Amino acid sequence: MLKNFQVDDHVKNQMTDEIKKYFLEERGEELGDLAALLVLEFVADKLAPHFYNIGIQDAHEFMSQRVEDIFELNK
């Protein structure tokens, strides 16, 4: 349950509001605060680590290319 997911209450409320808006607009379902928070917790626990790893991999590739560029300049 959001063990490593630290955001302030204002941001968490914005996220749950976006989830409620999505469900209403796309699925015609009205979610309450608890249901939206449970969806947020699911995304944070099960899906976010995959997005995080993609971000880390992208950053690694970017930095590796910059290091290669620096070595090329020093030749």
Short mmCIF file of C-alpha atoms in Angstrom, two decimals:
data_model
loop_
_atom_site.label_atom_id
_atom_site.label_comp_id
_atom_site.label_asym_id
_atom_site.label_seq_id
_atom_site.Cartn_x
_atom_site.Cartn_y
_atom_site.Cartn_z
CA MET A 1 0.00 0.00 0.00
CA LEU A 2 1.96 2.98 -1.27
CA LYS A 3 4.95 1.88 0.79
CA ASN A 4 7.52 3.80 -1.27
CA PHE A 5 5.03 6.24 -2.74
CA GLN A 6 5.47 9.50 -0.88
CA VAL A 7 3.43 12.42 -2.16
CA ASP A 8 1.71 15.12 -0.18
CA ASP A 9 -2.03 14.98 0.35
CA HIS A 10 -2.69 17.72 -2.21
CA VAL A 11 -0.97 15.75 -4.99
CA LYS A 12 -2.63 12.50 -3.91
CA ASN A 13 -6.02 14.24 -4.04
CA GLN A 14 -5.26 15.54 -7.54
CA MET A 15 -4.34 12.02 -8.65
CA THR A 16 -7.50 10.47 -7.24
CA ASP A 17 -9.57 13.26 -8.83
CA GLU A 18 -8.00 12.41 -12.21
CA ILE A 19 -8.84 8.74 -11.69
CA LYS A 20 -12.45 9.57 -10.82
CA LYS A 21 -12.68 11.86 -13.87
CA TYR A 22 -11.26 9.15 -16.14
CA PHE A 23 -13.68 6.50 -14.91
CA LEU A 24 -16.63 8.86 -15.30
CA GLU A 25 -15.71 10.10 -18.78
CA GLU A 26 -14.40 6.86 -20.27
CA ARG A 27 -16.44 4.21 -18.51
CA GLY A 28 -19.49 6.05 -17.27
CA GLU A 29 -18.72 4.89 -13.74
CA GLU A 30 -18.72 7.18 -10.75
CA LEU A 31 -15.99 6.25 -8.27
CA GLY A 32 -15.88 7.37 -4.69
CA ASP A 33 -12.77 8.59 -2.93
CA LEU A 34 -11.91 5.17 -1.50
CA ALA A 35 -12.28 3.35 -4.83
CA ALA A 36 -10.12 5.96 -6.58
CA LEU A 37 -7.48 5.66 -3.86
CA LEU A 38 -7.46 1.88 -4.27
CA VAL A 39 -6.91 2.27 -8.02
CA LEU A 40 -4.07 4.70 -7.29
CA GLU A 41 -2.51 2.24 -4.83
CA PHE A 42 -2.76 -0.55 -7.40
CA VAL A 43 -1.03 1.57 -10.04
CA ALA A 44 1.65 2.67 -7.57
CA ASP A 45 2.30 -0.87 -6.31
CA LYS A 46 2.01 -2.94 -9.49
CA LEU A 47 2.66 -0.67 -12.48
CA ALA A 48 4.82 2.24 -11.34
CA PRO A 49 7.94 0.10 -10.78
CA HIS A 50 7.91 -0.84 -14.47
CA PHE A 51 7.66 2.81 -15.53
CA TYR A 52 10.41 3.67 -13.04
CA ASN A 53 12.70 1.03 -14.54
CA ILE A 54 12.05 2.36 -18.04
CA GLY A 55 12.98 5.84 -16.81
CA ILE A 56 16.18 4.55 -15.24
CA GLN A 57 17.11 2.71 -18.44
CA ASP A 58 16.44 5.83 -20.53
CA ALA A 59 18.54 7.97 -18.18
CA HIS A 60 21.37 5.41 -18.32
CA GLU A 61 21.35 5.41 -22.12
CA PHE A 62 21.28 9.22 -22.20
CA MET A 63 24.18 9.56 -19.77
CA SER A 64 26.19 6.85 -21.55
CA GLN A 65 25.85 8.77 -24.80
CA ARG A 66 26.92 12.03 -23.11
CA VAL A 67 30.00 10.31 -21.67
CA GLU A 68 30.85 8.95 -25.12
CA ASP A 69 30.47 12.48 -26.52
CA ILE A 70 32.88 13.83 -23.89
CA PHE A 71 35.46 11.14 -24.70
CA GLU A 72 35.15 11.97 -28.40
CA LEU A 73 35.84 15.65 -27.65
CA ASN A 74 39.00 14.73 -25.74
CA LYS A 75 40.51 12.79 -28.67
#
